[in-house]
PDB file of C-alpha atoms in Angstrom:
ATOM      1  CA  MET A   1      50.970 -27.267  85.298  1.00 59.00           C
ATOM      2  CA  ASP A   2      47.647 -26.134  86.732  1.00 81.00           C
ATOM      3  CA  GLU A   3      45.019 -28.825  87.223  1.00 90.00           C
ATOM      4  CA  ARG A   4      41.971 -28.470  84.994  1.00 94.00           C
ATOM      5  CA  PHE A   5      38.632 -28.209  86.795  1.00 96.00           C
ATOM      6  CA  ILE A   6      35.067 -26.988  86.335  1.00 97.00           C
ATOM      7  CA  ASN A   7      32.767 -24.784  88.354  1.00 97.00           C
ATOM      8  CA  PHE A   8      29.190 -26.037  88.107  1.00 97.00           C
ATOM      9  CA  ASP A   9      26.203 -24.768  90.066  1.00 95.00           C
ATOM     10  CA  SER A  10      28.549 -22.521  92.114  1.00 94.00           C
ATOM     11  CA  LYS A  11      30.804 -25.383  93.253  1.00 96.00           C
ATOM     12  CA  SER A  12      34.281 -26.410  92.117  1.00 97.00           C
ATOM     13  CA  SER A  13      35.195 -29.962  91.133  1.00 96.00           C
ATOM     14  CA  LEU A  14      38.669 -29.329  92.572  1.00 94.00           C
ATOM     15  CA  ASP A  15      38.110 -27.222  95.681  1.00 95.00           C
ATOM     16  CA  ASP A  16      34.802 -28.729  96.840  1.00 95.00           C
ATOM     17  CA  PHE A  17      35.174 -32.370  95.764  1.00 93.00           C
ATOM     18  CA  ASN A  18      38.943 -32.888  95.346  1.00 91.00           C
ATOM     19  CA  CYS A  19      38.523 -34.087  91.749  1.00 92.00           C
ATOM     20  CA  VAL A  20      40.673 -33.221  88.761  1.00 92.00           C
ATOM     21  CA  ILE A  21      39.711 -33.592  85.104  1.00 95.00           C
ATOM     22  CA  ASN A  22      41.443 -36.605  83.611  1.00 93.00           C
ATOM     23  CA  GLU A  23      39.816 -36.287  80.158  1.00 95.00           C
ATOM     24  CA  ALA A  24      37.676 -33.603  78.547  1.00 97.00           C
ATOM     25  CA  ASN A  25      35.753 -33.435  75.292  1.00 97.00           C
ATOM     26  CA  VAL A  26      34.119 -30.073  74.616  1.00 96.00           C
ATOM     27  CA  GLY A  27      31.805 -30.920  71.750  1.00 94.00           C
ATOM     28  CA  LEU A  28      30.624 -28.489  69.086  1.00 94.00           C
ATOM     29  CA  PRO A  29      26.976 -27.860  68.211  1.00 93.00           C
ATOM     30  CA  GLU A  30      25.529 -29.123  64.950  1.00 90.00           C
ATOM     31  CA  LYS A  31      24.075 -26.536  62.604  1.00 85.00           C
ATOM     32  CA  ASN A  32      20.496 -27.327  61.583  1.00 78.00           C
ATOM     33  CA  LYS A  33      19.695 -26.033  58.135  1.00 69.00           C
ATOM     34  CA  THR A  34      16.096 -24.992  57.495  1.00 69.00           C
ATOM     35  CA  ARG A  35      15.535 -24.746  53.754  1.00 68.00           C
ATOM     36  CA  ILE A  36      12.591 -25.148  51.439  1.00 70.00           C
ATOM     37  CA  GLN A  37      12.706 -25.705  47.718  1.00 67.00           C
ATOM     38  CA  ILE A  38      11.225 -22.880  45.708  1.00 70.00           C
ATOM     39  CA  PRO A  39       8.408 -24.387  43.616  1.00 74.00           C
ATOM     40  CA  ASN A  40       9.211 -25.162  39.987  1.00 65.00           C
ATOM     41  CA  THR A  41      12.899 -24.341  40.424  1.00 69.00           C
ATOM     42  CA  SER A  42      16.107 -26.010  41.532  1.00 66.00           C
ATOM     43  CA  LEU A  43      16.637 -23.229  44.068  1.00 68.00           C
ATOM     44  CA  TYR A  44      16.262 -23.362  47.854  1.00 63.00           C
ATOM     45  CA  TYR A  45      15.317 -20.623  50.301  1.00 64.00           C
ATOM     46  CA  ASP A  46      17.390 -20.559  53.474  1.00 63.00           C
ATOM     47  CA  TYR A  47      15.463 -19.361  56.545  1.00 59.00           C
ATOM     48  CA  ALA A  48      18.757 -18.429  58.209  1.00 60.00           C
ATOM     49  CA  LYS A  49      18.467 -15.188  56.234  1.00 56.00           C
ATOM     50  CA  ILE A  50      15.528 -14.284  58.501  1.00 55.00           C
ATOM     51  CA  PHE A  51      16.124 -16.060  61.802  1.00 56.00           C
ATOM     52  CA  GLY A  52      19.884 -16.591  61.759  1.00 62.00           C
ATOM     53  CA  ASP A  53      21.617 -19.953  61.927  1.00 72.00           C
ATOM     54  CA  VAL A  54      19.954 -22.573  64.131  1.00 82.00           C
ATOM     55  CA  TYR A  55      22.088 -24.958  66.173  1.00 88.00           C
ATOM     56  CA  SER A  56      21.376 -28.075  68.200  1.00 91.00           C
ATOM     57  CA  GLU A  57      22.492 -28.541  71.784  1.00 95.00           C
ATOM     58  CA  ARG A  58      26.136 -29.384  72.396  1.00 96.00           C
ATOM     59  CA  ILE A  59      27.642 -32.101  74.587  1.00 97.00           C
ATOM     60  CA  LEU A  60      30.474 -31.600  77.080  1.00 98.00           C
ATOM     61  CA  GLU A  61      32.042 -34.770  78.473  1.00 97.00           C
ATOM     62  CA  TYR A  62      34.373 -34.839  81.462  1.00 97.00           C
ATOM     63  CA  THR A  63      36.054 -37.709  83.276  1.00 96.00           C
ATOM     64  CA  PHE A  64      36.873 -36.725  86.848  1.00 95.00           C
ATOM     65  CA  LEU A  65      39.588 -38.456  88.833  1.00 92.00           C
ATOM     66  CA  ILE A  66      38.872 -38.585  92.565  1.00 89.00           C
ATOM     67  CA  CYS A  67      42.187 -37.592  94.149  1.00 83.00           C
ATOM     68  CA  ASN A  68      43.881 -39.719  96.821  1.00 81.00           C
ATOM     69  CA  VAL A  69      41.263 -42.456  96.549  1.00 78.00           C
ATOM     70  CA  ASN A  70      43.607 -45.031  98.142  1.00 78.00           C
ATOM     71  CA  ALA A  71      43.477 -42.943 101.328  1.00 80.00           C
ATOM     72  CA  LEU A  72      39.697 -43.430 101.591  1.00 81.00           C
ATOM     73  CA  ASN A  73      38.018 -46.414 103.180  1.00 85.00           C
ATOM     74  CA  THR A  74      34.864 -47.927 101.660  1.00 85.00           C
ATOM     75  CA  VAL A  75      32.488 -45.762 103.679  1.00 91.00           C
ATOM     76  CA  GLU A  76      34.408 -42.573 102.866  1.00 87.00           C
ATOM     77  CA  LEU A  77      34.516 -43.420  99.157  1.00 86.00           C
ATOM     78  CA  GLU A  78      30.773 -44.083  99.003  1.00 88.00           C
ATOM     79  CA  HIS A  79      30.203 -40.803 100.815  1.00 90.00           C
ATOM     80  CA  ARG A  80      32.353 -38.955  98.262  1.00 88.00           C
ATOM     81  CA  LYS A  81      30.491 -40.623  95.376  1.00 89.00           C
ATOM     82  CA  GLY A  82      27.175 -39.534  96.852  1.00 92.00           C
ATOM     83  CA  MET A  83      28.370 -35.945  97.289  1.00 92.00           C
ATOM     84  CA  ILE A  84      29.518 -35.756  93.650  1.00 93.00           C
ATOM     85  CA  ALA A  85      26.284 -37.304  92.335  1.00 92.00           C
ATOM     86  CA  ASN A  86      24.155 -34.914  94.395  1.00 93.00           C
ATOM     87  CA  TRP A  87      26.183 -31.998  93.053  1.00 94.00           C
ATOM     88  CA  LEU A  88      25.911 -32.965  89.384  1.00 93.00           C
ATOM     89  CA  ILE A  89      22.516 -34.528  88.806  1.00 91.00           C
ATOM     90  CA  PRO A  90      19.682 -32.510  90.462  1.00 87.00           C
ATOM     91  CA  GLY A  91      17.880 -29.601  88.806  1.00 85.00           C
ATOM     92  CA  SER A  92      17.866 -28.245  85.291  1.00 86.00           C
ATOM     93  CA  GLN A  93      20.438 -26.008  83.602  1.00 93.00           C
ATOM     94  CA  HIS A  94      23.203 -24.468  85.687  1.00 96.00           C
ATOM     95  CA  LEU A  95      26.157 -22.264  84.853  1.00 97.00           C
ATOM     96  CA  LEU A  96      29.289 -24.284  83.983  1.00 98.00           C
ATOM     97  CA  GLN A  97      32.757 -22.751  83.702  1.00 98.00           C
ATOM     98  CA  ASP A  98      35.793 -24.694  82.490  1.00 97.00           C
ATOM     99  CA  SER A  99      39.179 -23.489  83.757  1.00 96.00           C
ATOM    100  CA  ALA A 100      40.619 -24.230  80.287  1.00 95.00           C
ATOM    101  CA  ILE A 101      38.107 -21.821  78.670  1.00 95.00           C
ATOM    102  CA  PRO A 102      38.470 -18.605  80.702  1.00 91.00           C
ATOM    103  CA  GLY A 103      36.083 -15.718  80.197  1.00 90.00           C
ATOM    104  CA  TYR A 104      33.099 -17.844  79.105  1.00 95.00           C
ATOM    105  CA  TYR A 105      30.450 -20.089  80.592  1.00 97.00           C
ATOM    106  CA  PHE A 106      28.015 -22.748  79.366  1.00 98.00           C
ATOM    107  CA  LYS A 107      24.379 -23.376  80.307  1.00 97.00           C
ATOM    108  CA  ALA A 108      24.617 -27.069  81.164  1.00 97.00           C
ATOM    109  CA  GLU A 109      22.565 -29.943  82.561  1.00 96.00           C
ATOM    110  CA  VAL A 110      23.322 -33.581  83.387  1.00 95.00           C
ATOM    111  CA  GLN A 111      20.533 -35.590  81.731  1.00 92.00           C
ATOM    112  CA  SER A 112      21.976 -39.118  81.956  1.00 90.00           C
ATOM    113  CA  ALA A 113      23.527 -40.966  84.888  1.00 90.00           C
ATOM    114  CA  PRO A 114      27.297 -40.545  85.292  1.00 91.00           C
ATOM    115  CA  GLU A 115      29.493 -43.606  84.762  1.00 92.00           C
ATOM    116  CA  TYR A 116      31.551 -44.624  87.778  1.00 91.00           C
ATOM    117  CA  THR A 117      34.554 -46.990  87.800  1.00 90.00           C
ATOM    118  CA  ASP A 118      37.143 -47.737  90.467  1.00 83.00           C
ATOM    119  CA  ASN A 119      39.777 -50.124  91.727  1.00 78.00           C
ATOM    120  CA  ILE A 120      42.287 -49.973  94.554  1.00 74.00           C
ATOM    121  CA  ASP A 121      44.326 -47.191  92.911  1.00 79.00           C
ATOM    122  CA  TYR A 122      41.811 -44.912  91.191  1.00 83.00           C
ATOM    123  CA  ALA A 123      38.163 -43.860  90.926  1.00 89.00           C
ATOM    124  CA  PHE A 124      36.648 -42.089  87.928  1.00 92.00           C
ATOM    125  CA  PHE A 125      33.366 -40.273  87.283  1.00 91.00           C
ATOM    126  CA  LYS A 126      32.511 -39.826  83.594  1.00 95.00           C
ATOM    127  CA  VAL A 127      29.855 -37.156  83.172  1.00 96.00           C
ATOM    128  CA  SER A 128      28.037 -35.892  80.083  1.00 97.00           C
ATOM    129  CA  PHE A 129      26.549 -32.381  80.122  1.00 97.00           C
ATOM    130  CA  THR A 130      23.889 -31.311  77.616  1.00 97.00           C
ATOM    131  CA  CYS A 131      24.333 -27.597  76.930  1.00 97.00           C
ATOM    132  CA  TYR A 132      22.871 -24.567  75.211  1.00 96.00           C
ATOM    133  CA  PRO A 133      24.683 -24.410  71.839  1.00 96.00           C
ATOM    134  CA  PHE A 134      26.817 -21.347  72.550  1.00 96.00           C
ATOM    135  CA  ARG A 135      29.377 -20.419  75.170  1.00 96.00           C
ATOM    136  CA  ILE A 136      28.578 -17.044  76.670  1.00 96.00           C
ATOM    137  CA  ARG A 137      30.919 -14.237  77.719  1.00 93.00           C
ATOM    138  CA  ASN A 138      31.174 -13.711  81.464  1.00 91.00           C
ATOM    139  CA  PHE A 139      30.471  -9.994  81.136  1.00 90.00           C
ATOM    140  CA  GLU A 140      28.355  -7.691  78.992  1.00 91.00           C
ATOM    141  CA  GLU A 141      29.598  -5.837  75.946  1.00 89.00           C
ATOM    142  CA  GLY A 142      30.903  -2.412  76.893  1.00 82.00           C
ATOM    143  CA  GLU A 143      32.507  -3.514  80.166  1.00 79.00           C
ATOM    144  CA  ASP A 144      35.866  -4.265  78.461  1.00 65.00           C
ATOM    145  CA  ILE A 145      37.569  -6.043  81.355  1.00 66.00           C
ATOM    146  CA  TRP A 146      41.288  -5.807  80.615  1.00 62.00           C
ATOM    147  CA  ASP A 147      42.447  -9.138  82.104  1.00 63.00           C
ATOM    148  CA  THR A 148      40.080 -11.197  79.934  1.00 64.00           C
ATOM    149  CA  PHE A 149      39.899  -8.949  76.851  1.00 64.00           C
ATOM    150  CA  ASP A 150      40.472 -10.997  73.683  1.00 68.00           C
ATOM    151  CA  PHE A 151      42.431  -8.741  71.319  1.00 64.00           C
ATOM    152  CA  ASP A 152      41.787 -11.119  68.402  1.00 68.00           C
ATOM    153  CA  ASN A 153      37.999 -11.264  68.721  1.00 70.00           C
ATOM    154  CA  ASP A 154      36.633  -8.679  71.182  1.00 75.00           C
ATOM    155  CA  VAL A 155      35.696  -5.075  70.394  1.00 82.00           C
ATOM    156  CA  ALA A 156      35.923  -2.113  72.788  1.00 85.00           C
ATOM    157  CA  GLN A 157      32.714  -0.155  72.365  1.00 91.00           C
ATOM    158  CA  ASN A 158      30.288   2.109  74.175  1.00 92.00           C
ATOM    159  CA  THR A 159      26.837   0.744  74.954  1.00 95.00           C
ATOM    160  CA  SER A 160      25.443   3.792  76.781  1.00 95.00           C
ATOM    161  CA  PHE A 161      24.392   6.945  74.940  1.00 96.00           C
ATOM    162  CA  ASN A 162      23.015  10.414  75.649  1.00 96.00           C
ATOM    163  CA  ILE A 163      20.273  11.405  73.226  1.00 95.00           C
ATOM    164  CA  SER A 164      19.128  14.934  72.401  1.00 95.00           C
ATOM    165  CA  GLY A 165      17.265  15.138  69.103  1.00 94.00           C
ATOM    166  CA  SER A 166      18.533  12.591  66.575  1.00 95.00           C
ATOM    167  CA  LYS A 167      21.649  10.450  66.725  1.00 95.00           C
ATOM    168  CA  LYS A 168      23.207   7.580  64.806  1.00 96.00           C
ATOM    169  CA  ILE A 169      25.609   5.089  66.404  1.00 95.00           C
ATOM    170  CA  LEU A 170      27.183   1.719  65.629  1.00 95.00           C
ATOM    171  CA  LEU A 171      26.811  -1.385  67.796  1.00 95.00           C
ATOM    172  CA  ILE A 172      28.926  -4.442  66.985  1.00 94.00           C
ATOM    173  CA  ASN A 173      27.830  -7.983  67.763  1.00 94.00           C
ATOM    174  CA  THR A 174      31.055  -9.986  67.606  1.00 91.00           C
ATOM    175  CA  GLY A 175      29.281 -13.245  68.420  1.00 92.00           C
ATOM    176  CA  VAL A 176      27.990 -15.861  66.006  1.00 90.00           C
ATOM    177  CA  THR A 177      24.271 -15.592  66.686  1.00 90.00           C
ATOM    178  CA  VAL A 178      21.665 -12.831  66.580  1.00 89.00           C
ATOM    179  CA  LEU A 179      20.861 -11.235  69.938  1.00 91.00           C
ATOM    180  CA  SER A 180      17.953  -9.341  71.444  1.00 93.00           C
ATOM    181  CA  PRO A 181      19.453  -6.654  73.691  1.00 96.00           C
ATOM    182  CA  GLY A 182      17.992  -5.432  76.937  1.00 96.00           C
ATOM    183  CA  ILE A 183      17.602  -1.662  77.203  1.00 97.00           C
ATOM    184  CA  ASN A 184      17.519   0.871  80.037  1.00 97.00           C
ATOM    185  CA  VAL A 185      15.944   4.203  79.095  1.00 97.00           C
ATOM    186  CA  THR A 186      15.563   7.568  80.766  1.00 96.00           C
ATOM    187  CA  GLY A 187      13.392  10.134  79.051  1.00 94.00           C
ATOM    188  CA  SER A 188      11.576   9.130  75.860  1.00 95.00           C
ATOM    189  CA  VAL A 189      13.375   7.684  72.841  1.00 96.00           C
ATOM    190  CA  THR A 190      12.546   5.961  69.557  1.00 97.00           C
ATOM    191  CA  ILE A 191      15.147   3.399  68.477  1.00 97.00           C
ATOM    192  CA  ALA A 192      15.431   2.078  64.918  1.00 96.00           C
ATOM    193  CA  MET A 193      17.736  -0.777  63.892  1.00 95.00           C
ATOM    194  CA  ASN A 194      17.663  -3.562  61.312  1.00 93.00           C
ATOM    195  CA  ASP A 195      14.292  -2.537  59.837  1.00 91.00           C
ATOM    196  CA  GLU A 196      12.560  -2.313  63.234  1.00 93.00           C
ATOM    197  CA  ALA A 197      11.614   0.874  65.091  1.00 95.00           C
ATOM    198  CA  LYS A 198      10.340   0.921  68.687  1.00 95.00           C
ATOM    199  CA  SER A 199       9.443   3.767  71.043  1.00 95.00           C
ATOM    200  CA  PHE A 200      10.428   3.562  74.701  1.00 96.00           C
ATOM    201  CA  ALA A 201       9.445   5.591  77.749  1.00 96.00           C
ATOM    202  CA  ALA A 202      11.653   5.616  80.846  1.00 96.00           C
ATOM    203  CA  GLY A 203      12.210   2.128  82.220  1.00 96.00           C
ATOM    204  CA  SER A 204      14.073  -1.171  81.849  1.00 97.00           C
ATOM    205  CA  TYR A 205      13.181  -3.539  79.015  1.00 96.00           C
ATOM    206  CA  THR A 206      14.227  -7.137  78.405  1.00 93.00           C
ATOM    207  CA  ASP A 207      11.814  -8.047  75.597  1.00 89.00           C
ATOM    208  CA  THR A 208      12.403  -5.163  73.209  1.00 91.00           C
ATOM    209  CA  GLY A 209      11.553  -6.638  69.809  1.00 89.00           C
ATOM    210  CA  LEU A 210      14.879  -5.307  68.527  1.00 94.00           C
ATOM    211  CA  VAL A 211      17.568  -7.590  67.116  1.00 92.00           C
ATOM    212  CA  LEU A 212      21.325  -7.232  66.832  1.00 94.00           C
ATOM    213  CA  GLU A 213      22.581  -9.003  63.742  1.00 92.00           C
ATOM    214  CA  ARG A 214      26.073 -10.454  63.568  1.00 91.00           C
ATOM    215  CA  GLY A 215      28.675  -7.785  62.907  1.00 93.00           C
ATOM    216  CA  GLU A 216      27.926  -4.079  62.580  1.00 95.00           C
ATOM    217  CA  ASN A 217      24.475  -2.714  63.424  1.00 96.00           C
ATOM    218  CA  VAL A 218      23.521   0.893  62.635  1.00 97.00           C
ATOM    219  CA  VAL A 219      21.215   2.291  65.329  1.00 97.00           C
ATOM    220  CA  ASN A 220      19.213   5.514  64.949  1.00 97.00           C
ATOM    221  CA  PHE A 221      17.744   7.439  67.893  1.00 97.00           C
ATOM    222  CA  ILE A 222      15.157  10.198  68.047  1.00 96.00           C
ATOM    223  CA  GLY A 223      14.179  11.739  71.371  1.00 96.00           C
ATOM    224  CA  SER A 224      15.689  12.939  74.610  1.00 96.00           C
ATOM    225  CA  GLY A 225      17.276  10.989  77.450  1.00 95.00           C
ATOM    226  CA  THR A 226      19.773   8.172  77.849  1.00 96.00           C
ATOM    227  CA  VAL A 227      19.835   4.654  76.441  1.00 97.00           C
ATOM    228  CA  GLN A 228      21.970   1.790  77.667  1.00 97.00           C
ATOM    229  CA  PHE A 229      22.080  -1.538  75.811  1.00 97.00           C
ATOM    230  CA  HIS A 230      22.694  -4.830  77.591  1.00 96.00           C
ATOM    231  CA  PHE A 231      23.894  -7.799  75.554  1.00 96.00           C
ATOM    232  CA  THR A 232      26.481 -10.522  75.940  1.00 94.00           C
ATOM    233  CA  LYS A 233      28.603 -12.137  73.249  1.00 93.00           C
ATOM    234  CA  GLU A 234      27.786 -15.753  72.318  1.00 95.00           C
ATOM    235  CA  VAL A 235      30.255 -17.878  70.353  1.00 94.00           C
ATOM    236  CA  ILE A 236      30.786 -21.500  69.351  1.00 93.00           C
TER     237      ILE A 236
END
C-alpha cells in the first residue's frame, strides 16, 4: 500500500522529510447561515439567495511519523525536528496537496504550534492546518485532463468562444460555491450573465463583476472577437 503524504509549500512530507502520515482528519467547513426575520411575520430572509452559502474555515489535522527514528542520534533528531518546524510554521497560506485526495489542493496555514512526542521507538508531529473552506481543482475548467477527470462530478466543456454578432452559450459551475471568472478578450465584446452585463475591450480581466452561479449559467455575447473564461471548481 502506498504511504500517505502531503505536499505543502512545494515540499513533500515523505520525500523531503522522510515522514509518513500516521493519522489524518480532513475536517469539513461549517456553514454560516445569515438570515433576518421579516418584520411582523414568522418568516426569515436568507441572504444565501444573493451571496451564496457562506462557510467558515476548515481544519486539517495530520500526525506525521518520523521514519527510522531509532537510527538517529539526539543531535540528528533535533535537527530533523527543526527542519520540519521550519517547513510547516513560517508564512501565511500555502498550497497543500494530500496524496489521498488527488486532483485538488487546499489553501492552508499552520496557526498553532505543532505537538511533538517521542520515545526510543517513535517520534510524532501532530499538526493542525487552518484552511480556506473549499478544496480547489488543480486545473481550470475546460482543460479536461483525462487522468484526473471525475466522471461522476466533472463536466467536459468549452471555455473559449469566437464571437461575431450575437451568441448564446452555456457555462457549468460544478462546484458548490459561486465564482467570479477571469476573462481574456480580443476585439470588443459585451457579456451578459445572471442579470449582469459588462462590456470589455481587448485585454485580460480578473475582477470582472460577473458571477457564475452553481450549476448552469446562460451567457449572452454581443460583439466581435474571442472570449476565454478562466475559473476553477471549488468543492467541499
